mmCIF file of C-alpha atoms in Angstrom:
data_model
loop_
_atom_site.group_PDB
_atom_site.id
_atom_site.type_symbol
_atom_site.label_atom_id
_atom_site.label_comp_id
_atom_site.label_asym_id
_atom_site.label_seq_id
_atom_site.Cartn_x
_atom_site.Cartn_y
_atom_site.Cartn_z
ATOM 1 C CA UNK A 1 361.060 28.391 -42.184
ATOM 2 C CA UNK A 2 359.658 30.689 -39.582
ATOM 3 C CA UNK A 3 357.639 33.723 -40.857
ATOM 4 C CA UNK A 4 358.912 37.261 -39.385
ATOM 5 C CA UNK A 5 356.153 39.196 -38.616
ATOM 6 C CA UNK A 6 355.231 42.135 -40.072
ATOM 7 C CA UNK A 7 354.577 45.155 -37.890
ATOM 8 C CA UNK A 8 351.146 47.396 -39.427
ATOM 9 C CA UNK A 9 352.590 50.702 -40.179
ATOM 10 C CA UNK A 10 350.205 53.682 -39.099
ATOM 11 C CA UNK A 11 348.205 54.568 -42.052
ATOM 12 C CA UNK A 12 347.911 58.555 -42.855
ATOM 13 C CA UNK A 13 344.868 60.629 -42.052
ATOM 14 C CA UNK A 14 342.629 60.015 -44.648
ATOM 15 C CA UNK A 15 341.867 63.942 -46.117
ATOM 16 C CA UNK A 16 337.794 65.594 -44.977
ATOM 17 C CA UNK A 17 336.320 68.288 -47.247
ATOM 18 C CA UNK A 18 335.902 69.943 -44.170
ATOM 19 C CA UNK A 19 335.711 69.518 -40.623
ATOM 20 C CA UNK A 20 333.134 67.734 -39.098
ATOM 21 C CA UNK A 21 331.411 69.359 -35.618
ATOM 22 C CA UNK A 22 331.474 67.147 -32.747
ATOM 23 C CA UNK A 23 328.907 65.681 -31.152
ATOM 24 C CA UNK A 24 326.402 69.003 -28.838
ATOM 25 C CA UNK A 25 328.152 71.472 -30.764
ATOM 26 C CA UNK A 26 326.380 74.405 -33.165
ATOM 27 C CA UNK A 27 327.963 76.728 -35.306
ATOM 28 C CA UNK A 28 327.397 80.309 -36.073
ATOM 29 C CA UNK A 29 326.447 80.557 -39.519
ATOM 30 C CA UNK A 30 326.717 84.770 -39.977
ATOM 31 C CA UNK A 31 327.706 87.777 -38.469
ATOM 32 C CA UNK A 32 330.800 88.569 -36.108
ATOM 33 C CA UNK A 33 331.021 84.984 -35.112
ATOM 34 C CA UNK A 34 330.726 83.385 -37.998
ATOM 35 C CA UNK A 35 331.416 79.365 -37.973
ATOM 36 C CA UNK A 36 332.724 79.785 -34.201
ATOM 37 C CA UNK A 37 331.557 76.525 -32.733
ATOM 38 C CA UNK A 38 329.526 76.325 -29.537
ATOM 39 C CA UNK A 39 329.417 73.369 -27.538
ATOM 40 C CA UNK A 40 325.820 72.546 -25.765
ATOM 41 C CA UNK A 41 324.797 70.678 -23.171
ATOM 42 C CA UNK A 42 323.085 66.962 -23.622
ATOM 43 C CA UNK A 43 319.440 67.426 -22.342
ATOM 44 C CA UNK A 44 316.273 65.828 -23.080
ATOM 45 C CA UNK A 45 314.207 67.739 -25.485
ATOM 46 C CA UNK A 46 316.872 70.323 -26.741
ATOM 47 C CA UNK A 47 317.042 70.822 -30.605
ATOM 48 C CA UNK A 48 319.353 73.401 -31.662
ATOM 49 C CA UNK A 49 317.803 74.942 -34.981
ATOM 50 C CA UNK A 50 319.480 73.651 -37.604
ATOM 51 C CA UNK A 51 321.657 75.488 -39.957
ATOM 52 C CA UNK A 52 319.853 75.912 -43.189
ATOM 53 C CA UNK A 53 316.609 76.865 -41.150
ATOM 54 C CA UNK A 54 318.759 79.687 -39.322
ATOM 55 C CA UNK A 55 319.828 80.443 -42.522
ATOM 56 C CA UNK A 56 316.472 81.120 -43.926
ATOM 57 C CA UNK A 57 314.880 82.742 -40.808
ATOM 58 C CA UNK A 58 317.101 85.117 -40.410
ATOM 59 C CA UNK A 59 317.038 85.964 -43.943
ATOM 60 C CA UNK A 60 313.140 87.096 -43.191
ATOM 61 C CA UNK A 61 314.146 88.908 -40.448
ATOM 62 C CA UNK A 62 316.841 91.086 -41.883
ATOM 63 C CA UNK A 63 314.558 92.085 -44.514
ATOM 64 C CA UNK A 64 311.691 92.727 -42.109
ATOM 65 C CA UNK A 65 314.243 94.928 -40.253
ATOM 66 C CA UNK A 66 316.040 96.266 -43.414
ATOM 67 C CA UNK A 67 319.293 95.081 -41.854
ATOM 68 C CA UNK A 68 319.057 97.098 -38.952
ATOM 69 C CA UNK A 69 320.390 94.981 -36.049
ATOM 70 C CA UNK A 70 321.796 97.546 -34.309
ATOM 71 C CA UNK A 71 318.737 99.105 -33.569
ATOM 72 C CA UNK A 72 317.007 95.465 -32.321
ATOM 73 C CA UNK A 73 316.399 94.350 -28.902
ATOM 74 C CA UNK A 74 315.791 89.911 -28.981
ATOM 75 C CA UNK A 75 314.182 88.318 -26.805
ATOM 76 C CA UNK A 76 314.811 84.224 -26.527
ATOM 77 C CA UNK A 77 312.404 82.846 -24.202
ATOM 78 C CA UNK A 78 313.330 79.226 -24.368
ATOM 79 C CA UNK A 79 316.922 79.761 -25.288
ATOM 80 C CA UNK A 80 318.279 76.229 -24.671
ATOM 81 C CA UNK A 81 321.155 76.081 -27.072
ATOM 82 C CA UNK A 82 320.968 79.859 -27.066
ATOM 83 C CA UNK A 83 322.042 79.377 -30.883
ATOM 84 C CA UNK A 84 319.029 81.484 -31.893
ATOM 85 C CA UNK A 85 319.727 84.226 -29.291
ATOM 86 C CA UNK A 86 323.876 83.954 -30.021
ATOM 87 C CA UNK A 87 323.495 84.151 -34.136
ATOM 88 C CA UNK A 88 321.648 87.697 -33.673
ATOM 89 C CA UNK A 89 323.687 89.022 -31.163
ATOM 90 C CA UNK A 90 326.720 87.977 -33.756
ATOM 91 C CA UNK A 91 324.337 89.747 -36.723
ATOM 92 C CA UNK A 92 324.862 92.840 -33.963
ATOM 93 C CA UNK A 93 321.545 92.957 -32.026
ATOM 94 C CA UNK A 94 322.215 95.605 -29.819
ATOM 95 C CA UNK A 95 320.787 93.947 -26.980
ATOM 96 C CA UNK A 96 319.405 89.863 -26.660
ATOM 97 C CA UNK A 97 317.812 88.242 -24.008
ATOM 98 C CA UNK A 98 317.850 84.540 -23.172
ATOM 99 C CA UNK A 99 315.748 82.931 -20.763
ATOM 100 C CA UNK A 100 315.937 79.240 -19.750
ATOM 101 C CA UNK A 101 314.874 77.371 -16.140
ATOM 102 C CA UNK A 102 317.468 74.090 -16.591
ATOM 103 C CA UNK A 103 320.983 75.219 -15.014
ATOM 104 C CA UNK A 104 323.257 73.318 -16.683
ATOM 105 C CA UNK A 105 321.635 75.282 -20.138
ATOM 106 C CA UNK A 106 322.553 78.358 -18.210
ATOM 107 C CA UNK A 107 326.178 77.561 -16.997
ATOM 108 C CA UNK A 108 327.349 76.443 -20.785
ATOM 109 C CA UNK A 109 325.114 79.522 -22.074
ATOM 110 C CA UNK A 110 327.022 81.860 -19.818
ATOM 111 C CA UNK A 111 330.378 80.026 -20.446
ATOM 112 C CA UNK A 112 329.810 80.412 -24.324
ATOM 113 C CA UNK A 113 328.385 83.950 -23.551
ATOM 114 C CA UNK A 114 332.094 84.655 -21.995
ATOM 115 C CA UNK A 115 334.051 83.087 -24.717
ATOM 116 C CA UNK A 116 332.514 85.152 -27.299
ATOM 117 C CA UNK A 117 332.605 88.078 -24.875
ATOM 118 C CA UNK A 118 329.076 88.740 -26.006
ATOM 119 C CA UNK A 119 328.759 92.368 -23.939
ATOM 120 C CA UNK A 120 325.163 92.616 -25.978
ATOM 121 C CA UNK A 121 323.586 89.404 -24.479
ATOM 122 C CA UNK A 122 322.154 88.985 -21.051
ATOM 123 C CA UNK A 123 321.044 85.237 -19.347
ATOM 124 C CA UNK A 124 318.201 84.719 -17.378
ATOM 125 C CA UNK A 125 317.752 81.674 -15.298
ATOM 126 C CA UNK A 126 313.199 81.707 -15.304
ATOM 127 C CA UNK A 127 310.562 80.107 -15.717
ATOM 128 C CA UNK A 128 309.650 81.765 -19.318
ATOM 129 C CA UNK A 129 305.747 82.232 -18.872
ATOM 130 C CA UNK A 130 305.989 83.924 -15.719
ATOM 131 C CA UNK A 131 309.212 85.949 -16.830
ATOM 132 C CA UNK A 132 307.151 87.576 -20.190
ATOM 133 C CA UNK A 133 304.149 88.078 -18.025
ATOM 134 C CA UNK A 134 307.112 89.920 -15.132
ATOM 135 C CA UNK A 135 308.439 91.511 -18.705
ATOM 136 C CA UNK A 136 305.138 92.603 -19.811
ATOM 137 C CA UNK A 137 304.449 94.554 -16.564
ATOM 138 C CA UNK A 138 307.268 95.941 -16.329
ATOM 139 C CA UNK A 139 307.262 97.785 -20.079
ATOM 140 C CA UNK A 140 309.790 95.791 -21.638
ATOM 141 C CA UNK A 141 309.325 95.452 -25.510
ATOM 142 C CA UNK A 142 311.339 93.587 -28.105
ATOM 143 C CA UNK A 143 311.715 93.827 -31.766
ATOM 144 C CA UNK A 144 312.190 90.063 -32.181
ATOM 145 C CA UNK A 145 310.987 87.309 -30.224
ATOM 146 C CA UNK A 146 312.221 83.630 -30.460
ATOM 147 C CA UNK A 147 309.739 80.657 -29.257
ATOM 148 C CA UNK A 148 311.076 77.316 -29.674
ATOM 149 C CA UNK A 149 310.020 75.676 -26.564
ATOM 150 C CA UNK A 150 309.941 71.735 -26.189
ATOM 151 C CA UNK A 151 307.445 69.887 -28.151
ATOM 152 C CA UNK A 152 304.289 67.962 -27.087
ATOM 153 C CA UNK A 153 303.402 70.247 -23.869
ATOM 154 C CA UNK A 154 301.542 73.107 -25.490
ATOM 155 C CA UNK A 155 303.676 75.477 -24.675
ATOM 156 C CA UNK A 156 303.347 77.081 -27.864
ATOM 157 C CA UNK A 157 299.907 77.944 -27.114
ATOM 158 C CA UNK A 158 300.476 79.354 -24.110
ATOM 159 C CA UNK A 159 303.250 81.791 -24.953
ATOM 160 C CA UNK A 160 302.484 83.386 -27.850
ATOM 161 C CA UNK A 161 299.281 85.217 -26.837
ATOM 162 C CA UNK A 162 301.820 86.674 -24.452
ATOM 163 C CA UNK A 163 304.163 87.908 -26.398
ATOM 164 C CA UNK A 164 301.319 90.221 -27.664
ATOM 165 C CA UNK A 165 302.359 92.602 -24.894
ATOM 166 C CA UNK A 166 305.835 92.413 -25.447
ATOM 167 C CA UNK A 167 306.490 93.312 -28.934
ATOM 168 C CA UNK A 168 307.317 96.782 -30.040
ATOM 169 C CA UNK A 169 305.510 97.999 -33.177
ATOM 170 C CA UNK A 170 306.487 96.146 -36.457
ATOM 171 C CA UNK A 171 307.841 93.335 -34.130
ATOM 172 C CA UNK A 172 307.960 89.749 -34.854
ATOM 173 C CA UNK A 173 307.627 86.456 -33.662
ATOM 174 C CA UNK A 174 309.653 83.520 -34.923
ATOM 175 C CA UNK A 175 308.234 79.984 -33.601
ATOM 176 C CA UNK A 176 309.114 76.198 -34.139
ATOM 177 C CA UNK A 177 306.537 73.463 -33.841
ATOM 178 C CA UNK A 178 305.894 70.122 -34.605
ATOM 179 C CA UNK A 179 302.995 70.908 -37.302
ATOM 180 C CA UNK A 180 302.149 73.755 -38.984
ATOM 181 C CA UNK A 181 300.244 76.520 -37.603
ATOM 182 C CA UNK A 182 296.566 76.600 -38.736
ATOM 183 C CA UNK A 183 296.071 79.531 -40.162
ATOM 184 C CA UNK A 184 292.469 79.655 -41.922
ATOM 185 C CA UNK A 185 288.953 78.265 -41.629
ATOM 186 C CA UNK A 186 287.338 76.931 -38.578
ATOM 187 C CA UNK A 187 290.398 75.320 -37.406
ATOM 188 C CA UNK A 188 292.034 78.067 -36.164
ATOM 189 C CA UNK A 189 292.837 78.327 -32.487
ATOM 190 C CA UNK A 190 291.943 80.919 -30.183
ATOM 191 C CA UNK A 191 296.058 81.417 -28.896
ATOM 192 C CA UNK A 192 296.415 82.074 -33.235
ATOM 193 C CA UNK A 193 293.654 85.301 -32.831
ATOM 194 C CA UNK A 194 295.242 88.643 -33.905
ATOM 195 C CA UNK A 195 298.277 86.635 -35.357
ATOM 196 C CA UNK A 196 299.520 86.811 -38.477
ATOM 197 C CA UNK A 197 301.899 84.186 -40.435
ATOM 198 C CA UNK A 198 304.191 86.255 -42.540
ATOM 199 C CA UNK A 199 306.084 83.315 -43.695
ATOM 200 C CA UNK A 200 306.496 79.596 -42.900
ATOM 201 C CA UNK A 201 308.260 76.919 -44.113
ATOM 202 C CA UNK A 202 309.121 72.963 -43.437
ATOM 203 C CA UNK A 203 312.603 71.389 -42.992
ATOM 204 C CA UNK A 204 312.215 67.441 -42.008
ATOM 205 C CA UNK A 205 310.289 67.474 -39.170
ATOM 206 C CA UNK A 206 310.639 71.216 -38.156
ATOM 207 C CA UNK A 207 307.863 73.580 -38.856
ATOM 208 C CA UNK A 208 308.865 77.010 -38.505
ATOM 209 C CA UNK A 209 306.645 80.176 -38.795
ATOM 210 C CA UNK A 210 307.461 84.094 -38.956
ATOM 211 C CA UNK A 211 304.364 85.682 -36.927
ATOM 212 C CA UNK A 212 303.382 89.446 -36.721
ATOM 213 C CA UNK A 213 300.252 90.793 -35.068
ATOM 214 C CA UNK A 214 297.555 91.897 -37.469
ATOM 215 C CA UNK A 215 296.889 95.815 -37.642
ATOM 216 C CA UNK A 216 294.125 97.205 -36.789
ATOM 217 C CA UNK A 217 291.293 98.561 -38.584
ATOM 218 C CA UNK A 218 291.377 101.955 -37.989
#
């Protein structure tokens, strides 16, 4: 006797705690935009911060500006994502910066800009060493500075000692790297003079530091 055959029927969606981000997307973890999704573009050497590290830094940086975002101006020197620069302006920075030099970063950082109709956040297409030393000169000063530049090409080094000149007083520093910062004894690097780590912490293979400038002895 010949078998019928036995057509599959579809099987239901199977239930998700909750939803899962696709692929070169971030989420905004606080503020006005909370969990809106941002996509990003796929480029070699991006690394959106993740999640539970934003969480933390910008737990140190409301309390070192006793929740005062509308007062502070941001400055995001290798914005990439632009997740760092995007999650203040949603805590209410009155006014954040973001510099990058690859245009397709730009284009989906001024498309996501325009979505969120982000009025507080400007995009600069630059080089971001000779745009803080053009900053610099021209008497710009930020409350909060964001370095997270690609790994591996010292550009850590580099930066920093110029965002000496760019930091109104009480301003900060927030940097990723692929080690910790040395800190103490003889292994301290000259770029590190006048620099103080206020906190730092470690999540996989993320080192992340908050960094004031020492004061000086009167």
């Amino acid at each position: 006797m010949q078998r019928k055959s036995i057509k599959s029927r579809p099987q239901a969606a199977k239930p998700h705690a909750a939803p899962r981000m696709a692929q070169h997307q971030v989420r905004i973890i606080g503020g006005a935009w909370k969990r809106t999704l941002l996509p990003v573009v796929d480029a070699l050497g991006l690394r959106p911060t993740p999640d539970r590290v934003r969480e933390t830094v910008f737990n140190w940086i409301n309390h070192q500006l006793g929740g005062d975002w509308d007062q502070a101006s941001v400055l995001d020197l290798y914005a990439g994502s632009g997740v760092l620069g995007f999650e203040a302006a949603s805590r209410g920075a009155a006014k954040v910066t973001m510099v990058d030099n690859h245009s397709p970063a730009v284009r989906q950082l001024e498309a996501n800009r325009d979505k969120l109709k982000a009025d507080n956040v400007t995009i600069l297409r630059a080089d971001a060493l000779s745009l803080a030393r053009d900053l610099a000169t021209r008497g710009q000063r930020y409350d909060v500075i964001f370095l997270d530049p690609p790994y591996q090409q010292e550009l850590l080094a580099t930066t920093l000692p110029l965002c000496a000149a760019l930091l109104l007083e009480g301003g900060m520093v927030y940097a990723e790297a692929e080690a910790p910062l040395p800190t103490e004894g003889d292994d301290v690097p000259d770029w590190l003079d006048g620099w103080e780590v206020v906190r730092a912490d470690k999540a996989g293979m993320v080192y992340y530091h908050l960094l004031k400038l020492q004061e000086k002895a009167a």
